[in-house]
C-alpha angles and dihedrals in degrees: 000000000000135000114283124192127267128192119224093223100200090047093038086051097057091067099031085197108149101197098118085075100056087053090046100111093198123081116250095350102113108042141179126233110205094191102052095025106229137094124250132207110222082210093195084071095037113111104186108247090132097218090139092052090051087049101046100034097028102038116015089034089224105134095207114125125042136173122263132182100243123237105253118213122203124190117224 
């Protein structure tokens, strides 16, 4: 397992921005929702290279996305 991004939503929703999405590398993996204005991670497609988070912390000074070690659930 490996550290995926997380948008803070009321941070991300102040700047409605929208500029993490067009770094993201993977394919509809950092989206934007129109209704709620702020960008959201589909952490199952993430992989981690933190290029949002560059973007949105190094760059823009934002602070709103981060990286988390996602909650893994297993079935038994």
């Amino acid at each position: 397992m490996y550290y995926v991004a997380e948008v803070i939503n009321d941070e991300c929703s102040k700047y409605n921005c929208k500029q993490c999405t067009l770094f993201c590398p993977e394919p509809n993996t950092l989206m934007y929702t129109d209704e709620e204005h702020h960008a959201y991670v589909v952490q199952d497609r993430c992989k981690g290279c933190a290029l949002c988070v560059y973007v949105c912390v190094n760059l823009l000074k934002r602070n709103a996305i981060h990286m988390i070690m996602p909650e893994v659930h297993v079935e038994k």
